[in-house]
CSV table of C-alpha atoms in Angstrom, one decimal:
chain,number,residue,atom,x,y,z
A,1427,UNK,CA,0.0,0.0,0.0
A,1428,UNK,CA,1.3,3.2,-0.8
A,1429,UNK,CA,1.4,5.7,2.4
A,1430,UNK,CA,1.2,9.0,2.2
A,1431,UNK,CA,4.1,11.4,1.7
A,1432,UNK,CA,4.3,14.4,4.7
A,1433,UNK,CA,5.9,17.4,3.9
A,1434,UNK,CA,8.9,18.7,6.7
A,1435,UNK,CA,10.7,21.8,6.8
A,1436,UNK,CA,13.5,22.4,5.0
A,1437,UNK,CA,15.4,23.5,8.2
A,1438,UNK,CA,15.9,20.1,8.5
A,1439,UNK,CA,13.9,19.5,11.6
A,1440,UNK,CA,14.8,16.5,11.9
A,1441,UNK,CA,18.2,16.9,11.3
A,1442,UNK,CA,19.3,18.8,14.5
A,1443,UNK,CA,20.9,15.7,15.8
A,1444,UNK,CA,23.9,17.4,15.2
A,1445,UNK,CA,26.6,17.9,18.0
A,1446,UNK,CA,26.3,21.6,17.7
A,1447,UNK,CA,22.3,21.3,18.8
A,1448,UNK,CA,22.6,18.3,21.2
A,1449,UNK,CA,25.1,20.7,23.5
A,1450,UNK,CA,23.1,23.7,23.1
A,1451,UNK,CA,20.0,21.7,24.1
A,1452,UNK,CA,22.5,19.2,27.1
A,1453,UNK,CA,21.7,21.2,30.0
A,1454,UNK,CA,18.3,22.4,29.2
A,1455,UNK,CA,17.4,18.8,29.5
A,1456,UNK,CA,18.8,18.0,32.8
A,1457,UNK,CA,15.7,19.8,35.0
A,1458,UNK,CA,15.7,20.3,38.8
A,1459,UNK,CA,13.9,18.1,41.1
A,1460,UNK,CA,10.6,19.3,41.6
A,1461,UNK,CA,8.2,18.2,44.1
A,1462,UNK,CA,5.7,20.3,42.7
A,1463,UNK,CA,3.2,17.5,40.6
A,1464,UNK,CA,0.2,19.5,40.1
A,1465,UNK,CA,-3.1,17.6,38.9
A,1466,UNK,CA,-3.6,17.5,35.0
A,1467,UNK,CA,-6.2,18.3,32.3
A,1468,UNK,CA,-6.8,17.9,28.8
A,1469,UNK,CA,-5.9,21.1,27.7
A,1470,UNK,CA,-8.6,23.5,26.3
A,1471,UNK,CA,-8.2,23.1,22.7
A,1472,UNK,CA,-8.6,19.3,23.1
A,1473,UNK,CA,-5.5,18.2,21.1
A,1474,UNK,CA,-2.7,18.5,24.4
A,1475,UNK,CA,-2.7,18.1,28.4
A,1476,UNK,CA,-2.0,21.1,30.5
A,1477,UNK,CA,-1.3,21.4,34.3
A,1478,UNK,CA,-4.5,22.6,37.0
A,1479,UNK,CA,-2.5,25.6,36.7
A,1480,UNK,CA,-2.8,26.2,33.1
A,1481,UNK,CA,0.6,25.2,31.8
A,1482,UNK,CA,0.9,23.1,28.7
A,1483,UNK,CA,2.1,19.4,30.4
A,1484,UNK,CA,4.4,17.8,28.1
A,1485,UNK,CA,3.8,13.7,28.3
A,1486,UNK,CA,7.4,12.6,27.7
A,1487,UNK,CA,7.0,8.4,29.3
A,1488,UNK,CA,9.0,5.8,30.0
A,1489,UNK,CA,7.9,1.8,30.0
A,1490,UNK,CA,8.7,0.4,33.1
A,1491,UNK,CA,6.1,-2.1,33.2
A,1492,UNK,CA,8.0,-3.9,35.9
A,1493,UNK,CA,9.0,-0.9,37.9
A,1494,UNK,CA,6.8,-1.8,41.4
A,1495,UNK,CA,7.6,-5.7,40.7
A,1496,UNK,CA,10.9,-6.3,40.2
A,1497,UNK,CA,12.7,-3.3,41.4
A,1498,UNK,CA,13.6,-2.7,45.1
A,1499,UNK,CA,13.8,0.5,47.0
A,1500,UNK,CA,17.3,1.7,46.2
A,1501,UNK,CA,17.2,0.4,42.6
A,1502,UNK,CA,13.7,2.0,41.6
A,1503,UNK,CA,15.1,5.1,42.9
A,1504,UNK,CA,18.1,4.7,40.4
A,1505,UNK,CA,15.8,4.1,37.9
A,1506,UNK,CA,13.8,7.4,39.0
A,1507,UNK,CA,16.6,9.9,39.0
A,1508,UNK,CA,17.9,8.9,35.6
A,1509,UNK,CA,14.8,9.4,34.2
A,1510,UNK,CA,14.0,12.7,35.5
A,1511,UNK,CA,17.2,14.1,35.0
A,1512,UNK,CA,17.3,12.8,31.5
A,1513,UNK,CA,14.1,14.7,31.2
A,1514,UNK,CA,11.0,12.3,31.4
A,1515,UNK,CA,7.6,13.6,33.0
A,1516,UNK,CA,5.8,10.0,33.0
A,1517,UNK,CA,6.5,6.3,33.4
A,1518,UNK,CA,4.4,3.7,32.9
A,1519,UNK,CA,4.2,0.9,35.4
A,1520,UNK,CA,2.1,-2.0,36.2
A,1521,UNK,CA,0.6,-2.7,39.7
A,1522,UNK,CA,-0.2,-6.2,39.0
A,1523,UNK,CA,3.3,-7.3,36.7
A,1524,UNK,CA,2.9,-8.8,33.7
A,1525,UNK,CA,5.9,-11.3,34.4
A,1526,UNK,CA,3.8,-13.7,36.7
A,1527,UNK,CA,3.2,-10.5,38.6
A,1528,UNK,CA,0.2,-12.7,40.6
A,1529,UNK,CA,2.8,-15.3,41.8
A,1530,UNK,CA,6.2,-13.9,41.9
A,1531,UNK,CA,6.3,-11.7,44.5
A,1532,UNK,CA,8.3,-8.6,44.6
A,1533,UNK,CA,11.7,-8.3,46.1
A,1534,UNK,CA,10.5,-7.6,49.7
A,1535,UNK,CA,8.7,-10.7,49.6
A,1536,UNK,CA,5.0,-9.9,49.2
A,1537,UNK,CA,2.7,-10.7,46.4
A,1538,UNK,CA,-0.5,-8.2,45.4
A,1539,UNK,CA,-3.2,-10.2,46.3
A,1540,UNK,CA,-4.7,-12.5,48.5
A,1541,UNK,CA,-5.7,-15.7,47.1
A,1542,UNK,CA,-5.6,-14.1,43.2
A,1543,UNK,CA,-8.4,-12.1,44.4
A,1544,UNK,CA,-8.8,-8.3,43.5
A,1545,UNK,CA,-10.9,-7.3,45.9
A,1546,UNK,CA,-8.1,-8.5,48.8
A,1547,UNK,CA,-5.3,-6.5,48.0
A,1548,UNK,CA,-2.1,-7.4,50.3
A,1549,UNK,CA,-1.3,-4.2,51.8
A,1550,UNK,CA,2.1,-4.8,52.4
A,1551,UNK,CA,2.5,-4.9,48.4
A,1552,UNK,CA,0.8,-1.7,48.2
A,1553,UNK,CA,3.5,0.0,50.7
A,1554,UNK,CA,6.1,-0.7,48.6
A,1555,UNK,CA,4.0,0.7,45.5
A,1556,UNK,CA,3.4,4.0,47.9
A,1557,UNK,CA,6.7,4.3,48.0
A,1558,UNK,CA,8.2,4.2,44.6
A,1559,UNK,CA,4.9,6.4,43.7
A,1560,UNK,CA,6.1,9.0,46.4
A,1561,UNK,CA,9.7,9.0,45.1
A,1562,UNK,CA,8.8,9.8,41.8
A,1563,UNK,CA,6.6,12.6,43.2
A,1564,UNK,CA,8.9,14.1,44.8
A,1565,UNK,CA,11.2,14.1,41.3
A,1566,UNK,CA,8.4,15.9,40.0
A,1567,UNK,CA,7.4,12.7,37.9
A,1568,UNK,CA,3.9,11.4,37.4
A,1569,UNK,CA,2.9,7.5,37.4
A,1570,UNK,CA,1.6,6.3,34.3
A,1571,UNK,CA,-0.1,3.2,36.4
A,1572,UNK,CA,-1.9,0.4,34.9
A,1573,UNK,CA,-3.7,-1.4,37.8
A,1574,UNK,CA,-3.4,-4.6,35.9
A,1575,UNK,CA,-1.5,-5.8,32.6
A,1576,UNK,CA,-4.2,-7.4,30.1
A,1577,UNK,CA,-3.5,-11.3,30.7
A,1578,UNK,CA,-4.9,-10.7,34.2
A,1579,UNK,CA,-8.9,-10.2,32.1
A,1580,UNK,CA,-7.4,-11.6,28.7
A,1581,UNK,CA,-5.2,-13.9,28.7
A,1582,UNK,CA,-4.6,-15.0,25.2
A,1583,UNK,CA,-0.9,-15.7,26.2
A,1584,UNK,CA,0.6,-14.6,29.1
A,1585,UNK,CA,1.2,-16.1,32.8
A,1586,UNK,CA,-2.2,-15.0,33.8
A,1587,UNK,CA,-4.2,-16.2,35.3
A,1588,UNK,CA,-7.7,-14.1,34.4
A,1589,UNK,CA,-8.8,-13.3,38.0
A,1590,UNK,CA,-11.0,-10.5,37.1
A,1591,UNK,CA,-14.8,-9.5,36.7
A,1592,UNK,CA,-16.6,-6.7,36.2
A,1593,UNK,CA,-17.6,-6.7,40.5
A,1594,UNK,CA,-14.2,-7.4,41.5
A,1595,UNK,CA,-12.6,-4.8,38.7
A,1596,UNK,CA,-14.5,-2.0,40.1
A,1597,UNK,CA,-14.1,-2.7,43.6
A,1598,UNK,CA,-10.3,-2.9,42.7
A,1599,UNK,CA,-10.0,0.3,40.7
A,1600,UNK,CA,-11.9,1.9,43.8
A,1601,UNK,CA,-9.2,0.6,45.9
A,1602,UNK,CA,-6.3,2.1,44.1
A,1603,UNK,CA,-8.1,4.9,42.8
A,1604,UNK,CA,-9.1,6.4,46.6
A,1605,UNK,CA,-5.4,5.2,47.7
A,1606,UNK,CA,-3.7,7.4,45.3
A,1607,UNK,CA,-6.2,10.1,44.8
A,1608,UNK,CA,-3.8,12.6,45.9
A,1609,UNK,CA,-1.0,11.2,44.3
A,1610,UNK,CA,0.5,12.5,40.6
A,1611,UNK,CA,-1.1,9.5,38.6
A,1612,UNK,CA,-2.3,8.9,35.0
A,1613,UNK,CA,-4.8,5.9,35.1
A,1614,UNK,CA,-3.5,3.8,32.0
A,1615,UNK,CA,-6.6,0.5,31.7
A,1616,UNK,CA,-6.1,-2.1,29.1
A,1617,UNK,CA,-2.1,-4.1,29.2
A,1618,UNK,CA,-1.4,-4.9,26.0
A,1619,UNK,CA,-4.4,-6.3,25.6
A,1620,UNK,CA,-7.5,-5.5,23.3
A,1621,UNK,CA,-11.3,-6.3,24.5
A,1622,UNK,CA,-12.7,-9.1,22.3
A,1623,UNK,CA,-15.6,-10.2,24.5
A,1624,UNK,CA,-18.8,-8.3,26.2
A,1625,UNK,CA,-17.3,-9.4,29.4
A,1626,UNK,CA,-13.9,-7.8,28.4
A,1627,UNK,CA,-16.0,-4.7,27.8
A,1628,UNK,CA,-17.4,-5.0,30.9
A,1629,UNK,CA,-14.4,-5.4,32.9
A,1630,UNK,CA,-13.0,-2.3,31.2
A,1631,UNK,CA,-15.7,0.1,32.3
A,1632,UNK,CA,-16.4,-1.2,35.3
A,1633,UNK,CA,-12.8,-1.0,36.4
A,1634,UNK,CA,-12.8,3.0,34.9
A,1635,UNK,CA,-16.1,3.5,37.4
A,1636,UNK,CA,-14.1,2.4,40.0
A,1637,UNK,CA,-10.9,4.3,39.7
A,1638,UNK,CA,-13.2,7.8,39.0
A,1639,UNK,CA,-15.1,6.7,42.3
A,1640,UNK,CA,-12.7,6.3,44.2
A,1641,UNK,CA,-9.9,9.2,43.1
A,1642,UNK,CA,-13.2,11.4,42.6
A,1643,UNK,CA,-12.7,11.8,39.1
A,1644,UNK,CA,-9.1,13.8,39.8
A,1645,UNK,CA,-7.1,11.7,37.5
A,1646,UNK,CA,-6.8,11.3,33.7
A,1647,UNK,CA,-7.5,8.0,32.1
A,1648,UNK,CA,-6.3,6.0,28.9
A,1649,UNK,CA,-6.2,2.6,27.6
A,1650,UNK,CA,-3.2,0.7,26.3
A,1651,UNK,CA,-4.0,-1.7,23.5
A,1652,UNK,CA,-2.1,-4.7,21.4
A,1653,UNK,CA,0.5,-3.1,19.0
A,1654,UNK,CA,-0.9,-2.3,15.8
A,1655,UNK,CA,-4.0,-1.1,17.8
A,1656,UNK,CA,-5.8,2.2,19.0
A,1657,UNK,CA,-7.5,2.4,21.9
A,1658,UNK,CA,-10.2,4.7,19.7
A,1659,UNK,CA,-11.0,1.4,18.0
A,1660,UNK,CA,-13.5,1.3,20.9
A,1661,UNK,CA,-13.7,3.7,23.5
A,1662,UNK,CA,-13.0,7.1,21.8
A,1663,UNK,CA,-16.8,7.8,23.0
A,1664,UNK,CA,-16.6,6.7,26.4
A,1665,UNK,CA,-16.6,9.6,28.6
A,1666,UNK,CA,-14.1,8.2,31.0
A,1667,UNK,CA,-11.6,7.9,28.5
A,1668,UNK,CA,-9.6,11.3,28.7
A,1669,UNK,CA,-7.1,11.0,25.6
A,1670,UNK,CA,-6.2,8.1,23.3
A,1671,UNK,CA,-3.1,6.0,23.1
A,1672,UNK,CA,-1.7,3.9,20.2
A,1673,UNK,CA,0.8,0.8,20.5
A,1674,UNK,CA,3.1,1.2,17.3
A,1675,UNK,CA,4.5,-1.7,18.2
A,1676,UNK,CA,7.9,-3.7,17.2
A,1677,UNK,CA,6.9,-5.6,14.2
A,1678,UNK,CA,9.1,-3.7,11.4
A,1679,UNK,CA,11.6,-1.4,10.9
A,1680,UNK,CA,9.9,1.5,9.3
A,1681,UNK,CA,6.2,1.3,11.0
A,1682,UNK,CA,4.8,4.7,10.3
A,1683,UNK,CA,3.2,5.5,13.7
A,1684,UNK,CA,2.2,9.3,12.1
A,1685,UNK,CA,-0.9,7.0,10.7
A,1686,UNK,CA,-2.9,6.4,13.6
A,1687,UNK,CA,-2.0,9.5,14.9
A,1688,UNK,CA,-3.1,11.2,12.6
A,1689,UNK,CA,-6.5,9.1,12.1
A,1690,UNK,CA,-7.1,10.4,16.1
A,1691,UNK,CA,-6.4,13.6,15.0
A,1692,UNK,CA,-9.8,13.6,13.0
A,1693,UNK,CA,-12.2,12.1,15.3
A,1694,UNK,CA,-14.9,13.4,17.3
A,1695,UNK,CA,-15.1,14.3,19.6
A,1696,UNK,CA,-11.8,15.7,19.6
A,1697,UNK,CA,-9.4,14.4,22.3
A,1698,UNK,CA,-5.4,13.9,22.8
A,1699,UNK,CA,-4.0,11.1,21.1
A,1700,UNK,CA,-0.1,9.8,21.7
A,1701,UNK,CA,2.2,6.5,20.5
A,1702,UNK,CA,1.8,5.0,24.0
A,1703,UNK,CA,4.4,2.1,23.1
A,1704,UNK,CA,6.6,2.2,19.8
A,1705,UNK,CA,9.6,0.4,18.5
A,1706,UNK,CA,12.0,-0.2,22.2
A,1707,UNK,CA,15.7,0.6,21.8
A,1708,UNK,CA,17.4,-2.3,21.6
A,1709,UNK,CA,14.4,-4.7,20.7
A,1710,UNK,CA,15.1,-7.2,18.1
A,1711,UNK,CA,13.5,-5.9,15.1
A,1712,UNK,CA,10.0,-8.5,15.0
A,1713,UNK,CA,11.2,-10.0,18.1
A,1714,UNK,CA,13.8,-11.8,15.6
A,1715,UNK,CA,17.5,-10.7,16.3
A,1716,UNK,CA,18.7,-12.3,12.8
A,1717,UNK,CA,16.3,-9.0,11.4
A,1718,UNK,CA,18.7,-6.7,13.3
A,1719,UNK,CA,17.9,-4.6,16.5
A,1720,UNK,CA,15.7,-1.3,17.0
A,1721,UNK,CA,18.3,1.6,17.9
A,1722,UNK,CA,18.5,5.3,18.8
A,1723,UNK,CA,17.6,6.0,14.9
A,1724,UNK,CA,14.3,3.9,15.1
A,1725,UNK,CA,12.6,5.9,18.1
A,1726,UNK,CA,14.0,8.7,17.5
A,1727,UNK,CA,12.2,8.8,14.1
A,1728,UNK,CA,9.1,7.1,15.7
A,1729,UNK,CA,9.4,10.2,18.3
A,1730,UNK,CA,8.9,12.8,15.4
A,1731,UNK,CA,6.9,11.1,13.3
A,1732,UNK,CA,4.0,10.9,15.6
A,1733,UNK,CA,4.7,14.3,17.3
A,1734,UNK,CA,4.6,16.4,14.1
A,1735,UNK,CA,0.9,14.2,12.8
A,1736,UNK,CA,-0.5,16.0,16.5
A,1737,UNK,CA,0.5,13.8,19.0
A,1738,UNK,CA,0.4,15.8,22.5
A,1739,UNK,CA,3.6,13.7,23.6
A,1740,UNK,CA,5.4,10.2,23.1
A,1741,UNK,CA,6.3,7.5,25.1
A,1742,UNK,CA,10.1,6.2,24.8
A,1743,UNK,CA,11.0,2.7,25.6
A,1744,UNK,CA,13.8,0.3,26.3
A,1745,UNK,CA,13.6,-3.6,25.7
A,1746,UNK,CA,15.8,-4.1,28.5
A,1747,UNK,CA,14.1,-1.5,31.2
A,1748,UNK,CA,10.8,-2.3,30.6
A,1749,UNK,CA,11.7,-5.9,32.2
A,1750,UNK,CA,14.4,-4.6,34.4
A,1751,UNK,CA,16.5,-7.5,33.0
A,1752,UNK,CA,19.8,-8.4,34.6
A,1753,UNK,CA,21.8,-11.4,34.6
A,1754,UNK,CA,20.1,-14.4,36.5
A,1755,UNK,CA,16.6,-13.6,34.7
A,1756,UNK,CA,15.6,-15.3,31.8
A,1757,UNK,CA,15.6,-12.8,29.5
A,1758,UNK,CA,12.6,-12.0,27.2
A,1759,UNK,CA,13.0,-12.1,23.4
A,1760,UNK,CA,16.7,-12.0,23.4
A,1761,UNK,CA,17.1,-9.0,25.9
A,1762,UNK,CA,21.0,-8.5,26.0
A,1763,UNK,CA,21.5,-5.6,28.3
A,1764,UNK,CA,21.4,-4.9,32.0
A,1765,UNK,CA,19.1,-3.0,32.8
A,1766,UNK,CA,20.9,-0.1,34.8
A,1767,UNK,CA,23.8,0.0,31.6
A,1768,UNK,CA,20.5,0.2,29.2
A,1769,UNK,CA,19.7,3.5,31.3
A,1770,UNK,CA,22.2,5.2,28.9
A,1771,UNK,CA,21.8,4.3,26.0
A,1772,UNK,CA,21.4,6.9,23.5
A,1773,UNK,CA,18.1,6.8,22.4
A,1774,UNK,CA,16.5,8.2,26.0
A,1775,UNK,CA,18.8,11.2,26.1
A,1776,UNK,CA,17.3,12.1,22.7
A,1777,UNK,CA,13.9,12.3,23.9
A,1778,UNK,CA,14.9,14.6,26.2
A,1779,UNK,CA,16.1,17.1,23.5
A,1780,UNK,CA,12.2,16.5,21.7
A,1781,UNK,CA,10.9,17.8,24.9
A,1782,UNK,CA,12.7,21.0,25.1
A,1783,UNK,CA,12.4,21.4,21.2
A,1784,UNK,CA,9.0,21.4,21.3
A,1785,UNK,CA,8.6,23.1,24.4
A,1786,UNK,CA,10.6,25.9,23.1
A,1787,UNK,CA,7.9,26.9,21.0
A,1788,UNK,CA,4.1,27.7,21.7
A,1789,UNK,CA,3.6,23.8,20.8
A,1790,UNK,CA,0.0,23.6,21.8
A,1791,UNK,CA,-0.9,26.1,19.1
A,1792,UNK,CA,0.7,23.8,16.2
A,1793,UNK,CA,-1.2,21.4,14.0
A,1794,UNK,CA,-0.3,18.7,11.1
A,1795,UNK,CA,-0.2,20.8,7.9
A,1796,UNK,CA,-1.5,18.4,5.9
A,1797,UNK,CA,-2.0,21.1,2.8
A,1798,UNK,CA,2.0,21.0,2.7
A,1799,UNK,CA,2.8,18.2,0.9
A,1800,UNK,CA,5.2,16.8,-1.4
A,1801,UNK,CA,6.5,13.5,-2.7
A,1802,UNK,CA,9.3,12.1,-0.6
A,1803,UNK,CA,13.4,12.7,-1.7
A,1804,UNK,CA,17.0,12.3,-0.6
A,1805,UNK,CA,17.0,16.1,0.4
A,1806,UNK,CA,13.5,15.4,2.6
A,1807,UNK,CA,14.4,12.4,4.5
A,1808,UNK,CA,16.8,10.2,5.5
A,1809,UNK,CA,16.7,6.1,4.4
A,1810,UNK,CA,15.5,3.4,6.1
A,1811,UNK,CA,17.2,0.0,6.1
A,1812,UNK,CA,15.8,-1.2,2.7
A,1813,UNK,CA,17.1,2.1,1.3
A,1814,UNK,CA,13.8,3.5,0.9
A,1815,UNK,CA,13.0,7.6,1.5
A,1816,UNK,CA,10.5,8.8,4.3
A,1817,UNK,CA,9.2,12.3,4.2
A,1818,UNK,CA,8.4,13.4,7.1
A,1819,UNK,CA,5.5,15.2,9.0
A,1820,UNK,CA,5.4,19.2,8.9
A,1821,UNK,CA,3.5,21.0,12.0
A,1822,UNK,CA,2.7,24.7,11.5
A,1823,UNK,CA,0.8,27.3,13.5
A,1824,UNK,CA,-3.0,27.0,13.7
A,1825,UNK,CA,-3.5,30.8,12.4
A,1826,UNK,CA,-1.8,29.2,9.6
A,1827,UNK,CA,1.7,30.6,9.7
A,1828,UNK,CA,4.0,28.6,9.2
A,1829,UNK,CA,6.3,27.2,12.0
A,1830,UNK,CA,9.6,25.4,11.0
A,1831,UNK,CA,10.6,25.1,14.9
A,1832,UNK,CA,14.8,25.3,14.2
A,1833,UNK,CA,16.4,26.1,17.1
């Protein structure tokens, strides 16, 4: 199928990977601890998030699905500090693990639940969840927390096992939503996981009732789907859900995330939309390592591509963080990289530099100019691994002046 070709500036926007612009932009990206997590909106004109105060909130996030699970107190507040100083403002974590996060306890010794059952959380568990939760607060970081990853109410592979109903899911978003009401959370439902099933459905909302019951309705909510998928495919008219979220995924080397983005972009009612999991840094390219391995390039690009379609931010991840693998795990598909040397790699420190770039200009006021367009060439875009040239997406102001955003 032939995709279409974006226009982008000929500043080369997405050429200011150059050293000159990474050390002009190096210390801009290295903020201050901040305690100060104010609650967060979707932002007037629909398309971004904004702070209770009425400043624009830049999602930059981080997977750490196994953050709360595998991670003990000194090493998730490791894991913290690099990510704030590196520039982050969200990571995503799982409450109950996706790596038999039911059975496996975590390194203090407790498991989440008693006797698999949702509505008897193990509070002991939980303290260790309020803690990491208050450290990155006090970093000035929000929690991008799934209560659940998807084989927990879907369990088409996975360690499972399905423990959830629609009574037990509301009673158990209740439970975490009045716990960290106060708290600087984003509510993130789903798990890699899409609802096939009127009980799936089911499970979904009621677990969303919960939450807004018990947080009172302070906190934003999303849903993360299978990659490939959109969470619009079928909640974009719930009222609960607050902004959508894509999973790009790590099937191929060239997926272009701008796609779904810019689908969101056109529904209504309008609401935020953002790649919630693309390509990881140092994934094997369709979980095949004789296809070659995703690297600072691949979500880099991924980064841009979705931002300049009218993302209101972009997730990073790292194939290694995301599982916190070390040596002595088993690693999943062919992770090859302790977790705490993964921390640099380059491809975080990059997303640091999208942050300030975009935040250096009124970004809120830009959309996708979609009437600038022009067929892909060498001078517009830079070639993937079969050789092939991507344009890429242009973003301009929306009293229609142009914006090349150069530093």
């Amino acid at each position: 199928m032939n995709r279409p070709s974006l226009h982008w500036s000929r500043r080369k926007f997405l050429g200011l990977s150059a050293t000159a612009f990474l050390a002009s932009f190096a210390k801009a990206c290295t903020p201050a601890a901040s305690n100060s997590t104010p609650s967060l909106r979707v932002h007037s004109n629909q398309r971004f998030l904004m702070t209770a105060d009425g400043q624009p909130f830049f999602y930059l996030g981080d997977t750490a699905w196994e953050l709360f699970h595998r991670l003990n107190r000194d090493e998730a507040t490791l894991y913290l500090q690099d990510r704030a100083s590196k520039g982050f403002t969200v990571i995503q974590a799982v409450v109950l693990a996706e790596l038999d996060g039911l059975r496996q306890p975590n390194p203090e010794g407790h498991q989440p639940l008693y006797n698999n059952d949702p509505a008897q959380p193990n509070e002991a568990y939980f303290r260790h969840v309020d803690y990491i939760v208050d450290q990155a607060e006090a970093l000035g970081l929000y929690i991008g927390m799934l209560p659940t990853w998807g084989d927990k109410w879907n369990q088409k592979w996975g360690n499972g096992p399905e423990v959830f109903t629609p009574d037990n899911a509301e009673i158990f978003g209740a439970y975490l939503g009045k716990r960290y009401r106060d708290k600087p959370i984003i509510w993130i439902l789903g798990g890699d996981r899409n609802p096939e099933t009127e009980l799936h459905f089911a499970i979904i909302r009621a677990m969303a009732k919960g939450l807004q019951r018990g947080d009172q309705g302070r906190h934003l909510i999303t849903y993360h789907p299978v990659g490939g998928s959109n969470s619009a495919f079928w909640f974009h008219q719930d009222d609960w859900l607050a902004f959508n979220m894509v999973q790009s995924g790590h099937s191929e080397a060239d997926t272009p995330n701008y796609e779904m983005t810019e689908a969101n972009y056109g529904l209504q009612p309008v609401k935020p939309t953002l790649d919630g999991e693309p390509c990881y840094e140092d994934h094997p390219i369709g979980w095949n390592p004789d296809n070659g391995w995703f690297d600072q390039f691949d979500v880099r690009r991924a980064a841009y591509w979705s931002m300049l379609a009218g993302a209101c931010g972009h997730t990073y991840g790292n194939h290694n963080i995301w599982q916190m693998w070390q040596p002595g795990r088993g690693p999943i598909s062919a992770a090859r990289t302790p977790w705490q040397e993964a921390l640099n790699h380059p491809g975080a420190t990059q997303m640091g530099y999208l942050r300030r770039l975009f935040e250096s200009r009124p970004y809120t006021e830009l959309v996708p100019a979609r009437h600038r367009q022009r067929a892909g060439g060498r001078e517009c875009g830079r070639q993937d691994r079969a050789g092939r040239v991507r344009a890429r997406p242009r973003a301009h102001r929306d009293d229609g002046i142009d914006r090349d955003l150069q530093a």
